[in-house]
Short mmCIF file of C-alpha atoms and ligand atoms in Angstrom, two decimals:
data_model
loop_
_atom_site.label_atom_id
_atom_site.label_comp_id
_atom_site.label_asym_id
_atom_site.label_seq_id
_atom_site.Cartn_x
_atom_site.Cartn_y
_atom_site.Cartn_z
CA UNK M 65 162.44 -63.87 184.97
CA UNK M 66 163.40 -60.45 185.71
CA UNK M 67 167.20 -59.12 185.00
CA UNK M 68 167.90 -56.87 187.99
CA UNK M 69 170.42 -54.18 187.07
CA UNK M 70 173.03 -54.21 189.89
CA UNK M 71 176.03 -52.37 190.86
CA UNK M 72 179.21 -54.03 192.52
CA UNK M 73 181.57 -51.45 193.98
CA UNK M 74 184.86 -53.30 194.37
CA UNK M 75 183.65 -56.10 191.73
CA UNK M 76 187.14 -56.87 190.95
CA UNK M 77 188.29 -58.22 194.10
CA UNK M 78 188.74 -61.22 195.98
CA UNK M 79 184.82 -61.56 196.64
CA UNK M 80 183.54 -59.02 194.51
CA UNK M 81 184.44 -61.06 190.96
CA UNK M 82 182.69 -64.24 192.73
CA UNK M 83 179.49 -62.16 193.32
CA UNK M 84 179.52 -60.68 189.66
CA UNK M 85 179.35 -64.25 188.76
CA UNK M 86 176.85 -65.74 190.64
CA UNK M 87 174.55 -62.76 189.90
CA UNK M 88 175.28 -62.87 186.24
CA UNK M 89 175.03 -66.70 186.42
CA UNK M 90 171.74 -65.69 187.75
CA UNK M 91 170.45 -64.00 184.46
CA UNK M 92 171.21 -60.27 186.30
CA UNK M 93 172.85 -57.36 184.56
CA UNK M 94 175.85 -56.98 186.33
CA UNK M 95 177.81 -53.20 186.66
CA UNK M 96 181.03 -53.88 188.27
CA UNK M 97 182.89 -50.57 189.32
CA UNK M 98 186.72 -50.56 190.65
CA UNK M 99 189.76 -48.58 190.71
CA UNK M 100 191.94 -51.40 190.31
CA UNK M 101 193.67 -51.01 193.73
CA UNK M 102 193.95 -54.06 194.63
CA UNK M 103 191.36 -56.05 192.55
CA UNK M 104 192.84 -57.30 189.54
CA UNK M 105 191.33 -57.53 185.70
CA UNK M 106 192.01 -61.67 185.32
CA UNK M 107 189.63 -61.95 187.92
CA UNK M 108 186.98 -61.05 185.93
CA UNK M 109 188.20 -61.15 182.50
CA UNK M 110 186.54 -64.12 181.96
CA UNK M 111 183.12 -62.42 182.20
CA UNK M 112 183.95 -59.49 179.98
CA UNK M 113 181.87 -61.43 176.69
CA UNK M 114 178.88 -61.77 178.67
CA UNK M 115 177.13 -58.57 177.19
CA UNK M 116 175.35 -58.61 180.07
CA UNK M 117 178.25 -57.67 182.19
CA UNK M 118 180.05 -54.17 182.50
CA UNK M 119 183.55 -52.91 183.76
CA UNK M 120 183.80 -49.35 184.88
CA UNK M 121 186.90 -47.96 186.42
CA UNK M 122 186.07 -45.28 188.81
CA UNK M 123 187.46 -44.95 192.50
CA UNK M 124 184.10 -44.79 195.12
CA UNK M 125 185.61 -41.28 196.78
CA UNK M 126 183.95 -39.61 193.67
CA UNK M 127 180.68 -39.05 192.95
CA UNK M 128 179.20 -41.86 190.21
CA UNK M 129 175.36 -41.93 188.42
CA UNK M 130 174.36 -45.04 187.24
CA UNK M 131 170.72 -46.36 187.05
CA UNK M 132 170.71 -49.78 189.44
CA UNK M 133 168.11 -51.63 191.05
CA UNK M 134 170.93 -53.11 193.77
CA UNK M 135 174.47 -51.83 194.58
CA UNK M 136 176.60 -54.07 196.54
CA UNK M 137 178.82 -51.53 198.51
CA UNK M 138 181.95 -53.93 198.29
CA UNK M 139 185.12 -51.61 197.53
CA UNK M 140 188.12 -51.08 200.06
CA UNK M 141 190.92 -52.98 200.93
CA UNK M 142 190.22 -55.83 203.02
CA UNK M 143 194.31 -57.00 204.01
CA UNK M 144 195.92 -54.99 206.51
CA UNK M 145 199.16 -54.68 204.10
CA UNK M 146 196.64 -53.01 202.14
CA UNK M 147 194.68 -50.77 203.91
CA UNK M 148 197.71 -49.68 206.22
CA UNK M 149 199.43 -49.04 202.84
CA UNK M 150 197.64 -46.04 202.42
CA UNK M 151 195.24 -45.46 205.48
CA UNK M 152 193.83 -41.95 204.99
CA UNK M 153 192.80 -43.28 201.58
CA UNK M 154 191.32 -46.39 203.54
CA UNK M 155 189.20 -44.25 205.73
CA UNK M 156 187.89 -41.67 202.79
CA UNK M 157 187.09 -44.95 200.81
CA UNK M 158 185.24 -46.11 203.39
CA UNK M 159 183.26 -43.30 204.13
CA UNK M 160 183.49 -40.93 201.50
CA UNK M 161 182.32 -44.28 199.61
CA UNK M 162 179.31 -45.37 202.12
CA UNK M 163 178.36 -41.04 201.43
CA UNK M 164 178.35 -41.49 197.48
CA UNK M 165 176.87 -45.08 197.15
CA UNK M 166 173.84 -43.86 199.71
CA UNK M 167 173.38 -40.96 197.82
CA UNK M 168 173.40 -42.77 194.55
CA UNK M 169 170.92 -45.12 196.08
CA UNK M 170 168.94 -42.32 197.24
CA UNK M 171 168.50 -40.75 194.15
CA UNK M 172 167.67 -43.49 192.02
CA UNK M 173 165.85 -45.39 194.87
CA UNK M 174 168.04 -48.55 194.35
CA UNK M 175 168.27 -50.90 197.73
CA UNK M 176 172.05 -50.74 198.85
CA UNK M 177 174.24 -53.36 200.81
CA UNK M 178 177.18 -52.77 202.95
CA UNK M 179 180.10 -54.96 202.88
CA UNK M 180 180.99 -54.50 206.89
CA UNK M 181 183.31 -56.40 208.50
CA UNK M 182 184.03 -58.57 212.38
CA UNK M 183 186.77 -55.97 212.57
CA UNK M 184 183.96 -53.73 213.93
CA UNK M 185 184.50 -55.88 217.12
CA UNK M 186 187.98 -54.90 217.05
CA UNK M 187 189.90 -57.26 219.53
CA UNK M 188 186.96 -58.65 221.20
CA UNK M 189 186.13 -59.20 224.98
CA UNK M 190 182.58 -61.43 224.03
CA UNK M 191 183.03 -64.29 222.50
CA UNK M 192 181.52 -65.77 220.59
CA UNK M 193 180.52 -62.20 218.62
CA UNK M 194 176.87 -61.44 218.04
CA UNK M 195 175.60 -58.25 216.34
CA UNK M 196 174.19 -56.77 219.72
CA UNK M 197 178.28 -56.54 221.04
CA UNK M 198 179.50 -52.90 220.59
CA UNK M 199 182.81 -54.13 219.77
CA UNK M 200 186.56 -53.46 221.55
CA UNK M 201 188.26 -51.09 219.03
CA UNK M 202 191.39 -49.19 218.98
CA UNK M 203 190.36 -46.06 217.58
CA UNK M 204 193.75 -44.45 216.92
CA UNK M 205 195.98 -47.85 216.44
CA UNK M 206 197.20 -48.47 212.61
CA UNK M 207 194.00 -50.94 212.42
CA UNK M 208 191.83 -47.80 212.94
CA UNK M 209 191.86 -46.43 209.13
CA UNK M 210 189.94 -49.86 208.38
CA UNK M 211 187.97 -50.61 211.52
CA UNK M 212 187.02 -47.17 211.77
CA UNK M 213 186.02 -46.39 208.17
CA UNK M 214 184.19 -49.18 208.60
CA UNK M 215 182.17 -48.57 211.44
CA UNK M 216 181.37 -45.32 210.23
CA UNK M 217 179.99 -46.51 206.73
CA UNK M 218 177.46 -48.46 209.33
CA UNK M 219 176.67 -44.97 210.89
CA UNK M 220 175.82 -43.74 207.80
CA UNK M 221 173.82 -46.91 206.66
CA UNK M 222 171.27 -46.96 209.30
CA UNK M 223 171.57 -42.24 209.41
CA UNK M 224 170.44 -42.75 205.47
CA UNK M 225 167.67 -45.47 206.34
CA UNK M 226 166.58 -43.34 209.55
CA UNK M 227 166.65 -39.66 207.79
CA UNK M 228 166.40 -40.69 204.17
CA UNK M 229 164.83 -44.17 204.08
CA UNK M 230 167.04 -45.52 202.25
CA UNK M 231 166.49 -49.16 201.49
CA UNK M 232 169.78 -50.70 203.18
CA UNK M 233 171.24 -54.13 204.38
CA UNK M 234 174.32 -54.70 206.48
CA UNK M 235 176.55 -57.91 206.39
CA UNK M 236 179.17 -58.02 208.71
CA UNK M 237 181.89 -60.61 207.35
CA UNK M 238 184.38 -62.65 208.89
CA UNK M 239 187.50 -64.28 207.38
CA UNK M 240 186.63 -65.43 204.38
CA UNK M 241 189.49 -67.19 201.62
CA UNK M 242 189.05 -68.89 197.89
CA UNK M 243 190.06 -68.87 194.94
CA UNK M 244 191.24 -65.12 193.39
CA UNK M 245 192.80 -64.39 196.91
CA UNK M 246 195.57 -62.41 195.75
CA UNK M 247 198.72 -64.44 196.43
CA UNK M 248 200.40 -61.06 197.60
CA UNK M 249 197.43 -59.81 199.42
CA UNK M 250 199.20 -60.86 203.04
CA UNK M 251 196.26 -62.56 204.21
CA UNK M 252 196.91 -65.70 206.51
CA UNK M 253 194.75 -67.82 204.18
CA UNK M 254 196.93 -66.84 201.00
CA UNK M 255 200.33 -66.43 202.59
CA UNK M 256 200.57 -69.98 203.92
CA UNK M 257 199.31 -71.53 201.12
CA UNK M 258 201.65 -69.92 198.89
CA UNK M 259 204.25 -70.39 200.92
CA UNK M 260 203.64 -74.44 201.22
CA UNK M 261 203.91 -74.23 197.61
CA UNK M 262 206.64 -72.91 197.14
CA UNK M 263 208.31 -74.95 200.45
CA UNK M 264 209.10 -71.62 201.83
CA UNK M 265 209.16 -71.29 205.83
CA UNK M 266 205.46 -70.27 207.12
CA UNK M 267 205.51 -67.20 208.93
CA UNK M 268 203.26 -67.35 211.80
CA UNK M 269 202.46 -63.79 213.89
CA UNK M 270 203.19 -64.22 217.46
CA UNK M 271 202.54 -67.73 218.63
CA UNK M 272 200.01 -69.19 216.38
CA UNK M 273 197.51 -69.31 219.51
CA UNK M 274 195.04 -66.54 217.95
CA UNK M 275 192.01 -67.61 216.57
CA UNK M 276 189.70 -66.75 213.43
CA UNK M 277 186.81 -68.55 211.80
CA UNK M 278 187.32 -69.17 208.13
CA UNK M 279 184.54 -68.90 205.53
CA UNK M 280 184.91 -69.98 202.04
CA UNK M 281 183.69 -67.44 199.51
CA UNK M 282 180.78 -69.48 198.14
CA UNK M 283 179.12 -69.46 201.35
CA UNK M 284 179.46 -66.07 201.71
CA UNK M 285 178.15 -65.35 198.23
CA UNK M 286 174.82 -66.71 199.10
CA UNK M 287 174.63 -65.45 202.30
CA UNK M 288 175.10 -62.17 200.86
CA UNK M 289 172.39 -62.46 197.97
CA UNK M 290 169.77 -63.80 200.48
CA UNK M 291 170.40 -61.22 202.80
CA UNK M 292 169.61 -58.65 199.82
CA UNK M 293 166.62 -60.45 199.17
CA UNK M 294 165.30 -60.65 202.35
CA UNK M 295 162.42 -58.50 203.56
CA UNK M 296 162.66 -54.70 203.86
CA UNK M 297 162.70 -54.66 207.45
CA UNK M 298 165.79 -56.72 207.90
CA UNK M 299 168.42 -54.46 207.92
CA UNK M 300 171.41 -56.33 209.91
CA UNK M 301 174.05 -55.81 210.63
CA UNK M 302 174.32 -59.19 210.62
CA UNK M 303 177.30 -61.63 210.77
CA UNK M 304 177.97 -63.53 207.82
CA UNK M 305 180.98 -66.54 209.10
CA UNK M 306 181.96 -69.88 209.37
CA UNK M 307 181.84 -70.13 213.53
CA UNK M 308 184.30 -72.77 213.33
CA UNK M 309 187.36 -71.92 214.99
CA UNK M 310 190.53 -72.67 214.31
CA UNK M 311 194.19 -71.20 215.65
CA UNK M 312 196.21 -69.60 213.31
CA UNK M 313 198.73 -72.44 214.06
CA UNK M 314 196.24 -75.26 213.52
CA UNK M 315 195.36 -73.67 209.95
CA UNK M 316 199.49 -73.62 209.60
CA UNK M 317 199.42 -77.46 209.97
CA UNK M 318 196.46 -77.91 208.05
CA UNK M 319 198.07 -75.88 204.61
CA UNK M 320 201.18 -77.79 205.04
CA UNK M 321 199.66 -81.18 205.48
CA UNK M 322 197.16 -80.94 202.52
CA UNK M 323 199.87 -79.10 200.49
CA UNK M 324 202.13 -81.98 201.05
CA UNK M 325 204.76 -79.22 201.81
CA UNK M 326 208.53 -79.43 203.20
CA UNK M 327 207.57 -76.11 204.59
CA UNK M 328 209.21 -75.40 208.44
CA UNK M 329 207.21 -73.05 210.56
CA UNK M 330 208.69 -69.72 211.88
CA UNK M 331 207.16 -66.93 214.07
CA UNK M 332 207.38 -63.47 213.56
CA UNK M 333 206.69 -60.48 215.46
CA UNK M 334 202.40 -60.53 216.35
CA UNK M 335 201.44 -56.80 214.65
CA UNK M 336 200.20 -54.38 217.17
CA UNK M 337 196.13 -54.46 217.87
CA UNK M 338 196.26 -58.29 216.11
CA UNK M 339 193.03 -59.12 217.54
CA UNK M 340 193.02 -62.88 219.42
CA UNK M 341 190.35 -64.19 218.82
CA UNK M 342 187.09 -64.30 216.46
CA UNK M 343 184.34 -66.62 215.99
CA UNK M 344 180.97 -65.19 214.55
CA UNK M 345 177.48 -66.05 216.38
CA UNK M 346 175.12 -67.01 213.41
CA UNK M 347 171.68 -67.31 215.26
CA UNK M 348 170.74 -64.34 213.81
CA UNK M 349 171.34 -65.36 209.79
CA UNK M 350 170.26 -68.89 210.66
CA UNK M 351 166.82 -67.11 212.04
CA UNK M 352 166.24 -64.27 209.47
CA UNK M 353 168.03 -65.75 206.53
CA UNK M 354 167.92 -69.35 206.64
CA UNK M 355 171.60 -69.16 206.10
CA UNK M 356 174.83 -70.62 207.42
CA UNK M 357 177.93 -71.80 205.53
CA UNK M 358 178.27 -75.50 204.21
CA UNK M 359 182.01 -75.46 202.85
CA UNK M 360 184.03 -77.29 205.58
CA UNK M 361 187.93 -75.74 206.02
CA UNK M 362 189.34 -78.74 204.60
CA UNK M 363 187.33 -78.63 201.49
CA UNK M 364 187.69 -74.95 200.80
CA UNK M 365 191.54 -75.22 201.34
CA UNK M 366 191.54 -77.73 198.99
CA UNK M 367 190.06 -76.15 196.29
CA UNK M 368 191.93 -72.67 196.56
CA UNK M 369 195.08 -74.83 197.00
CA UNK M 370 194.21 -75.77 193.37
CA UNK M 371 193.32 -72.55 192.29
CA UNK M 372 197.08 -71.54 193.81
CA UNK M 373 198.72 -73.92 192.10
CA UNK M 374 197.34 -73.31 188.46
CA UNK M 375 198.49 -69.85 189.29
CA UNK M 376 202.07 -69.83 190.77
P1 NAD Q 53 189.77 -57.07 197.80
O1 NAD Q 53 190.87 -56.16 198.17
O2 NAD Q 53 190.08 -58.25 196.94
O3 NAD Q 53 188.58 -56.27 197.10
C1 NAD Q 53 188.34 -54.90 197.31
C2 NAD Q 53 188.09 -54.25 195.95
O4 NAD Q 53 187.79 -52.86 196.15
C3 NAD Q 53 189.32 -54.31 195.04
O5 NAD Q 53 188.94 -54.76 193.77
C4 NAD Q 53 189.82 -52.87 195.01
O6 NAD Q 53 190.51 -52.54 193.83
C5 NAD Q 53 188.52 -52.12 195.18
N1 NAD Q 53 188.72 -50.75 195.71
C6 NAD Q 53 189.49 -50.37 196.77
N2 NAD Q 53 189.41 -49.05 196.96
C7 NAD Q 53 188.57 -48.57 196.00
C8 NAD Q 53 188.09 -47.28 195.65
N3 NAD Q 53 188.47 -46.19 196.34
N4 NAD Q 53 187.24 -47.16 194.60
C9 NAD Q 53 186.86 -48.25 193.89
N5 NAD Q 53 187.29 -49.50 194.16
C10 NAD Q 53 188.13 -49.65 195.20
O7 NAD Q 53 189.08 -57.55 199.17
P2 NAD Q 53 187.86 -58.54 199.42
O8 NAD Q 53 188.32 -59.57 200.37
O9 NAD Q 53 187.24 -58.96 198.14
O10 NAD Q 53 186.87 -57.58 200.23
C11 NAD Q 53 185.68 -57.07 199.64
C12 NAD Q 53 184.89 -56.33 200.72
O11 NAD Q 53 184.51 -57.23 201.76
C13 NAD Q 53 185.69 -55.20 201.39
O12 NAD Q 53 184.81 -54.11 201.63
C14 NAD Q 53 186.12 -55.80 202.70
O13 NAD Q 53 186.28 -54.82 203.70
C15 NAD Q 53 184.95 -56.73 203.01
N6 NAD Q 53 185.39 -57.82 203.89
C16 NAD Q 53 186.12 -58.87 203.40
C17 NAD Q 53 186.55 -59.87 204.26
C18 NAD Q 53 187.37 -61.05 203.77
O14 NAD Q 53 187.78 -61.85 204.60
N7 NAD Q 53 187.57 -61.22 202.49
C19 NAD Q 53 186.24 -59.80 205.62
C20 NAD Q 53 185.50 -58.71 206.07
C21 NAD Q 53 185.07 -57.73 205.20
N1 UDP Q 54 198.94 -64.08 210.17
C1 UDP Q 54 200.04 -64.89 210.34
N2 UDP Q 54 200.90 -65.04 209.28
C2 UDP Q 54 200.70 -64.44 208.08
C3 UDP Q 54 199.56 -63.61 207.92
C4 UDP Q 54 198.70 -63.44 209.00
O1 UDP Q 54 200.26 -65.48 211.40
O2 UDP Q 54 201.52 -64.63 207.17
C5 UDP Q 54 198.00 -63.95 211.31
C6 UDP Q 54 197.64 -62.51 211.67
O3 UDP Q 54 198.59 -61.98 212.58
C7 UDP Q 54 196.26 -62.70 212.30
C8 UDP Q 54 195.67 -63.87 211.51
O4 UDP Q 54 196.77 -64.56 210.92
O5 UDP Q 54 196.38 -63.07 213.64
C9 UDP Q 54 194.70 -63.45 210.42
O6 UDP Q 54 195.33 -62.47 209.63
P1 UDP Q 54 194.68 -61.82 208.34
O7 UDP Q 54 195.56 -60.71 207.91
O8 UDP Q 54 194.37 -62.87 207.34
O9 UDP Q 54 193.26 -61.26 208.81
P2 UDP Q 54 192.76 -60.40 210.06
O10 UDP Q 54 193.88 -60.22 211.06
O11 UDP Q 54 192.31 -59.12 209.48
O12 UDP Q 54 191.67 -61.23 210.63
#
């Protein structure tokens, strides 16, 4: 077998730690880079006496020389609590990281993927989304510093692959939740379940009619991983998502039903731009890939209601 030394920019976050461990599980040598922003060291502390596996606090805006075979461009915040707490920082991480990551891969001829996002579709008028739709975004709303920075890293995927031939791969991911969610991270996934928990009202944005697609993170883990080993010429973007659909509502009822929760629902104001409504086409992983998710809501929900509760 050969151990393929790989870089994880963001590797302490939500979806970061889960790919650290798959590809260490995997006999890899994993490098897993972070400022700490919002990922958090318990979520992989647990991986810190594999010798195999490194922890390197740097923030992506500055330069960083490592020798890699595969980086995993992974780090910015992902919640809007988080990337609106800060947004120029969101933007610069987003593309002064895409500039320093490409470079990095450039120079030590490593193949590079891009953590993109369905918010590159911004409050969509196709539905369902395929890769081929342009996208309906807000460029100057307070979801811009995130969609924005994001669509630009793409720019600068596919400039470096045209110009520079880089090596590169773009995944664009929808909702995903699991385990190591933070349980302050303000996602919808997170907030109702810890707010079941705790029989706390459920805040729901507006009237609970918008829709998103929920993924659960092992799915995405291997759809991420086979879209880095998939042939050269498959660049993406391509949409990595669970296309079934779900209000925000409906996923209300579910947490407090498999919660067993005294839990009332309230609504709040909807934020501004609050796209409504998301559901990923997949033809295109199913095709190129041989990919598309397995983990039904209900089961997922289950087990990060679990992981919730052994941390609350
Ligand atoms: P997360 O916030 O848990 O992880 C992001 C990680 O990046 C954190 O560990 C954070 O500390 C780190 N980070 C932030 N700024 C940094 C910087 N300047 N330098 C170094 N590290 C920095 O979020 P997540 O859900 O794990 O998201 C991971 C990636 O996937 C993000 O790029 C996000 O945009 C993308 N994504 C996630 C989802 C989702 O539903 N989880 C959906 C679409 C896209
Ligand atoms: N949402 C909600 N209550 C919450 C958190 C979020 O109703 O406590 C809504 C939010 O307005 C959005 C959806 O749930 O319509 C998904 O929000 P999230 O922040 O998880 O992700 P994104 O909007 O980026 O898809």
């Amino acid at each position: 077998m050969v151990r393929k030394k790989i870089l994880i920019t963001g590797g302490a976050g939500f979806v970061g730690s889960h790919l650290c461990e798959r590809l260490l599980n995997e006999g890899n040598e994993v490098f897993s880079l972070d400022n700490f922003f919002t990922g958090q060291k318990e979520n992989i502390v647990h991986l810190l006496n594999n010798p195999y596996f490194e922890l390197i606090r740097h923030d992506v805006t500055n330069p960083f020389l490592i020798e890699a075979d595969e980086i995993y461009n992974l780090a910015c915040p992902a919640s809007p609590i988080h990337y609106q707490y800060n947004p120029i920082k969101t933007i610069k991480t987003s593309v002064m990281g895409a500039i320093n990551m490409l470079d990095l891969a450039m120079q030590i001829n490593a193949k590079i993927l891009q953590a993109s996002t369905s918010e590159v579709y911004g409050d969509p008028l196709v539905h369902p989304q395929s890769e081929s739709y342009w996208g309906n975004v807000n460029p100057i709303g307070i979801r811009s510093c995130y969609d924005e920075g994001k669509r630009s890293a793409e720019t600068l995927f596919m400039d470096y692959k045209r110009h520079n031939n880089v090596n590169i791969r773009i995944i664009r991911i929808f909702n995903t939740y699991g385990p190591r969610l933070h349980p302050h991270d303000g996602r919808v996934v997170s907030n109702f379940i810890v707010q079941a928990l705790k029989n706390e009202d459920i805040t729901i944005y507006g009237d609970g009619q918008q829709t998103r697609s929920f993924q659960y993170v092992d799915d995405l883990v291997e759809g991420m991983i086979k879209t880095m080993a998939a042939p050269d010429s498959f660049t993406g973007p391509v949409n990595l998502g669970n296309p079934n659909e779900f209000t925000i509502l409906e996923l209300a009822e579910k947490v407090i039903k498999l919660t067993g929760s005294n839990s009332k629902i309230i609504n709040k104001p909807l934020p501004s731009d609050d796209p409504l409504m998301r559901q990923p086409d997949i033809s295109l992983a199913k095709k190129e890939l041989n990919w598309e998710p397995k983990t039904e809501l209900d089961e997922g929900l289950i087990k990060t209601i679990e992981y919730f509760k052994s941390i609350i």
